[in-house]
Each structure stands twice: as structure tokens, then as C-alpha cells.
Amino acid sequence: MSRPRSEQKKPSGQAEELALDTDLGWAIRLVSSAFYRVAGESVAELPGGPRGYLVLAALAAGDPPTQLALAKEISLDRTVMTYLLDDLEAHQLVTRRPDPRDRRARQVLITDTGRARFSQVRQNLAAAESRLLIDLDDRDAEQLRTLLSRVARTAQRDSLAPTEADC
């Protein structure tokens, strides 16, 4: 019986550099597909699914942002954000109020119902993430999260994130 491809000795030089199992694009695509599948199941019951989850996660983390700041933070078109917030508000997960610093802007706040629902969904998502990261120890999983967050911030800052038309 032969060893799995990833364990077989790789030739040196250029062939090694082109190996599929070291290709960043391949790895991102495969992990992204698997993550969307398990995460999608975890957040399916939320209005807006994954986008609704991102809104609740951003709101649970700190001070109430304006709608525009929230849209920029999660890289979502502001028009899509308006419809998403309408849906989340209809389910009493968020509320909006005029921003005391600029009454033309609207702040978005997570409700107690939204916090409870976010907590429940977060637990389901954590279990799904654990299944995906099963081959990593806690330290490696934390390091992966840290590194991916850094790359994501770079992508967002450098406008490599999806354009508004992609949302």
C-alpha cells in the first residue's frame, strides 16, 4: 500500500514549489468551501444567514456603530446592509436609533434577544469550527485564527476584499 500523496517524498526544486498541497489558492478554496458548508448550517436560522451573523458579531463586540461604519467593517454594500438590518430588526435582533453625534446617521444596537440568539448561534458555529479544525491542537488553531485575521485586515485595508457589487 502506498503512502498518501501528502506524505510521499516530493522532488526538490521547482516541482516542490508547485505542489498542490502547498498552494495557497487551493488551500483557501478548500477550507473556504468546507467552512461555508458547516457555517451555513450553523447560521441558517438567522435572518440573512452568514451576513446576519457577521452583523450580530460586530455589534456584540463593542460600541454601537453607525449603519455606514458597520457596513464598512463587515465589507457589505450599504444598500444590502439596509435591507439586512430591516430583516434583523423585524426579528427584534437589532434596533436603530439616531446617532447622538450626528442625527442624520443611525446607530445600530444589538437587542437582548439578539445577544441571546447570537450566543446560541456562536456555540453551534464553534462546534462546527472544531470539526473543521480537528487536526490542529489548540495552539495551532489559535495561531491560524490570528494569522487569517491579519491577512483579512490587510485584504480589507488594501481593498482586496469583495467589491460592493459582489455582495
mmCIF file of C-alpha atoms in Angstrom:
data_model
loop_
_atom_site.group_PDB
_atom_site.id
_atom_site.type_symbol
_atom_site.label_atom_id
_atom_site.label_comp_id
_atom_site.label_asym_id
_atom_site.label_seq_id
_atom_site.Cartn_x
_atom_site.Cartn_y
_atom_site.Cartn_z
ATOM 1 C CA MET A 1 0.000 0.000 0.000
ATOM 2 C CA SER A 2 1.465 3.366 -0.925
ATOM 3 C CA ARG A 3 1.648 6.380 1.340
ATOM 4 C CA PRO A 4 -0.843 9.239 0.878
ATOM 5 C CA ARG A 5 0.290 11.798 -1.652
ATOM 6 C CA SER A 6 0.936 14.434 1.017
ATOM 7 C CA GLU A 7 3.324 12.026 2.803
ATOM 8 C CA GLN A 8 5.226 10.923 -0.312
ATOM 9 C CA LYS A 9 8.659 12.398 -0.768
ATOM 10 C CA LYS A 10 8.461 15.383 -3.079
ATOM 11 C CA PRO A 11 11.084 16.098 -5.694
ATOM 12 C CA SER A 12 13.232 19.092 -4.956
ATOM 13 C CA GLY A 13 13.287 22.343 -6.861
ATOM 14 C CA GLN A 14 10.504 23.789 -8.979
ATOM 15 C CA ALA A 15 8.196 20.779 -8.741
ATOM 16 C CA GLU A 16 8.123 21.154 -4.960
ATOM 17 C CA GLU A 17 7.176 24.816 -5.260
ATOM 18 C CA LEU A 18 4.228 23.880 -7.488
ATOM 19 C CA ALA A 19 2.854 21.103 -5.249
ATOM 20 C CA LEU A 20 -0.900 21.381 -4.847
ATOM 21 C CA ASP A 21 -0.840 20.781 -1.106
ATOM 22 C CA THR A 22 1.342 23.875 -0.612
ATOM 23 C CA ASP A 23 -0.659 26.114 -2.955
ATOM 24 C CA LEU A 24 -2.325 28.953 -1.052
ATOM 25 C CA GLY A 25 -5.196 29.328 -3.508
ATOM 26 C CA TRP A 26 -6.039 25.632 -3.350
ATOM 27 C CA ALA A 27 -5.946 25.626 0.452
ATOM 28 C CA ILE A 28 -8.063 28.778 0.787
ATOM 29 C CA ARG A 29 -10.625 27.456 -1.695
ATOM 30 C CA LEU A 30 -10.938 24.072 0.017
ATOM 31 C CA VAL A 31 -11.102 25.494 3.553
ATOM 32 C CA SER A 32 -13.499 28.230 2.448
ATOM 33 C CA SER A 33 -15.862 25.730 0.831
ATOM 34 C CA ALA A 34 -15.834 23.478 3.890
ATOM 35 C CA PHE A 35 -16.268 26.426 6.239
ATOM 36 C CA TYR A 36 -19.198 27.871 4.304
ATOM 37 C CA ARG A 37 -20.866 24.480 4.353
ATOM 38 C CA VAL A 38 -20.557 23.943 8.124
ATOM 39 C CA ALA A 39 -21.021 27.605 8.996
ATOM 40 C CA GLY A 40 -24.015 27.928 6.693
ATOM 41 C CA GLU A 41 -25.772 25.146 8.561
ATOM 42 C CA SER A 42 -24.974 26.827 11.896
ATOM 43 C CA VAL A 43 -26.319 30.259 10.927
ATOM 44 C CA ALA A 44 -29.119 29.204 8.570
ATOM 45 C CA GLU A 45 -31.854 30.121 11.052
ATOM 46 C CA LEU A 46 -30.647 33.731 11.386
ATOM 47 C CA PRO A 47 -32.189 36.381 9.137
ATOM 48 C CA GLY A 48 -29.559 36.975 6.460
ATOM 49 C CA GLY A 49 -27.678 33.776 7.353
ATOM 50 C CA PRO A 50 -23.903 34.406 7.394
ATOM 51 C CA ARG A 51 -24.338 38.137 6.812
ATOM 52 C CA GLY A 52 -26.771 38.375 9.711
ATOM 53 C CA TYR A 53 -24.260 36.546 11.881
ATOM 54 C CA LEU A 54 -21.487 38.988 10.932
ATOM 55 C CA VAL A 55 -23.718 41.925 11.878
ATOM 56 C CA LEU A 56 -24.541 40.421 15.276
ATOM 57 C CA ALA A 57 -20.883 39.510 15.884
ATOM 58 C CA ALA A 58 -19.744 43.056 15.097
ATOM 59 C CA LEU A 59 -22.451 44.566 17.299
ATOM 60 C CA ALA A 60 -21.815 42.204 20.216
ATOM 61 C CA ALA A 61 -18.151 43.211 20.233
ATOM 62 C CA GLY A 62 -18.414 46.886 21.132
ATOM 63 C CA ASP A 63 -19.974 50.319 20.945
ATOM 64 C CA PRO A 64 -22.890 50.820 18.577
ATOM 65 C CA PRO A 65 -21.592 51.820 15.159
ATOM 66 C CA THR A 66 -23.464 53.777 12.535
ATOM 67 C CA GLN A 67 -25.027 51.787 9.701
ATOM 68 C CA LEU A 68 -22.344 53.030 7.328
ATOM 69 C CA ALA A 69 -19.471 52.167 9.694
ATOM 70 C CA LEU A 70 -20.960 48.715 10.251
ATOM 71 C CA ALA A 71 -21.269 48.122 6.506
ATOM 72 C CA LYS A 72 -17.626 49.081 6.019
ATOM 73 C CA GLU A 73 -16.477 46.939 8.947
ATOM 74 C CA ILE A 74 -18.006 43.771 7.541
ATOM 75 C CA SER A 75 -17.382 44.736 3.883
ATOM 76 C CA LEU A 76 -21.026 44.857 2.865
ATOM 77 C CA ASP A 77 -22.700 47.220 0.417
ATOM 78 C CA ARG A 78 -24.640 49.874 2.341
ATOM 79 C CA THR A 79 -27.852 49.194 0.394
ATOM 80 C CA VAL A 80 -27.631 45.476 1.194
ATOM 81 C CA MET A 81 -26.911 46.467 4.807
ATOM 82 C CA THR A 82 -30.137 48.482 4.975
ATOM 83 C CA TYR A 83 -32.239 45.510 3.831
ATOM 84 C CA LEU A 84 -30.385 43.161 6.162
ATOM 85 C CA LEU A 85 -30.906 45.460 9.143
ATOM 86 C CA ASP A 86 -34.596 45.777 8.255
ATOM 87 C CA ASP A 87 -34.860 41.992 8.443
ATOM 88 C CA LEU A 88 -32.855 41.713 11.680
ATOM 89 C CA GLU A 89 -34.933 44.493 13.207
ATOM 90 C CA ALA A 90 -38.191 42.780 12.176
ATOM 91 C CA HIS A 91 -36.997 39.741 14.159
ATOM 92 C CA GLN A 92 -36.126 42.016 17.134
ATOM 93 C CA LEU A 93 -32.430 41.138 16.994
ATOM 94 C CA VAL A 94 -31.237 44.712 16.417
ATOM 95 C CA THR A 95 -32.622 48.190 16.746
ATOM 96 C CA ARG A 96 -31.613 51.506 15.199
ATOM 97 C CA ARG A 97 -31.601 54.986 16.662
ATOM 98 C CA PRO A 98 -30.337 58.404 15.584
ATOM 99 C CA ASP A 99 -26.639 58.873 16.345
ATOM 100 C CA PRO A 100 -26.335 61.472 19.128
ATOM 101 C CA ARG A 101 -23.226 62.918 17.410
ATOM 102 C CA ASP A 102 -24.878 63.200 14.000
ATOM 103 C CA ARG A 103 -28.662 62.926 13.907
ATOM 104 C CA ARG A 104 -28.575 62.229 10.150
ATOM 105 C CA ALA A 105 -26.768 58.945 10.846
ATOM 106 C CA ARG A 106 -28.304 55.878 12.511
ATOM 107 C CA GLN A 107 -26.619 53.794 15.174
ATOM 108 C CA VAL A 108 -27.235 50.050 15.218
ATOM 109 C CA LEU A 109 -27.637 48.282 18.546
ATOM 110 C CA ILE A 110 -27.986 44.612 19.344
ATOM 111 C CA THR A 111 -31.025 43.773 21.485
ATOM 112 C CA ASP A 112 -31.137 41.351 24.416
ATOM 113 C CA THR A 113 -32.931 38.917 22.101
ATOM 114 C CA GLY A 114 -30.161 39.445 19.543
ATOM 115 C CA ARG A 115 -27.455 38.751 22.147
ATOM 116 C CA ALA A 116 -29.169 35.539 23.246
ATOM 117 C CA ARG A 117 -29.628 34.376 19.660
ATOM 118 C CA PHE A 118 -26.037 35.317 18.791
ATOM 119 C CA SER A 119 -24.745 33.358 21.787
ATOM 120 C CA GLN A 120 -26.697 30.268 20.738
ATOM 121 C CA VAL A 121 -25.572 30.501 17.109
ATOM 122 C CA ARG A 122 -21.984 31.174 18.212
ATOM 123 C CA GLN A 123 -21.991 27.917 20.214
ATOM 124 C CA ASN A 124 -23.285 25.994 17.194
ATOM 125 C CA LEU A 125 -20.691 27.628 14.976
ATOM 126 C CA ALA A 126 -17.883 26.893 17.458
ATOM 127 C CA ALA A 127 -18.808 23.199 17.364
ATOM 128 C CA ALA A 128 -18.769 23.256 13.553
ATOM 129 C CA GLU A 129 -15.409 25.062 13.528
ATOM 130 C CA SER A 130 -13.997 22.460 15.928
ATOM 131 C CA ARG A 131 -14.910 19.704 13.476
ATOM 132 C CA LEU A 132 -13.113 21.573 10.708
ATOM 133 C CA LEU A 133 -10.016 22.206 12.860
ATOM 134 C CA ILE A 134 -9.919 18.701 14.382
ATOM 135 C CA ASP A 135 -6.359 18.043 13.170
ATOM 136 C CA LEU A 136 -4.979 21.144 14.908
ATOM 137 C CA ASP A 137 -4.147 21.445 18.582
ATOM 138 C CA ASP A 138 -5.499 24.470 20.474
ATOM 139 C CA ARG A 139 -2.311 26.478 19.947
ATOM 140 C CA ASP A 140 -2.239 25.837 16.195
ATOM 141 C CA ALA A 141 -5.959 26.647 15.864
ATOM 142 C CA GLU A 142 -5.459 29.945 17.691
ATOM 143 C CA GLN A 143 -2.422 30.766 15.562
ATOM 144 C CA LEU A 144 -4.403 30.005 12.382
ATOM 145 C CA ARG A 145 -7.197 32.341 13.519
ATOM 146 C CA THR A 146 -4.684 35.073 14.343
ATOM 147 C CA LEU A 147 -2.862 34.797 11.028
ATOM 148 C CA LEU A 148 -6.057 34.648 8.974
ATOM 149 C CA SER A 149 -7.382 37.717 10.812
ATOM 150 C CA ARG A 150 -4.213 39.604 9.966
ATOM 151 C CA VAL A 151 -4.467 38.629 6.300
ATOM 152 C CA ALA A 152 -8.176 39.568 6.282
ATOM 153 C CA ARG A 153 -7.403 43.012 7.727
ATOM 154 C CA THR A 154 -4.749 43.513 5.063
ATOM 155 C CA ALA A 155 -7.184 42.467 2.352
ATOM 156 C CA GLN A 156 -9.840 44.818 3.716
ATOM 157 C CA ARG A 157 -7.412 47.706 4.084
ATOM 158 C CA ASP A 158 -5.913 47.224 0.644
ATOM 159 C CA SER A 159 -9.348 46.876 -0.990
ATOM 160 C CA LEU A 160 -8.686 43.287 -1.934
ATOM 161 C CA ALA A 161 -11.957 42.364 -0.218
ATOM 162 C CA PRO A 162 -15.044 41.762 -2.372
ATOM 163 C CA THR A 163 -16.336 44.865 -4.048
ATOM 164 C CA GLU A 164 -19.785 46.192 -3.201
ATOM 165 C CA ALA A 165 -21.074 44.668 -6.432
ATOM 166 C CA ASP A 166 -20.018 41.203 -5.205
ATOM 167 C CA CYS A 167 -22.179 41.381 -2.073
#
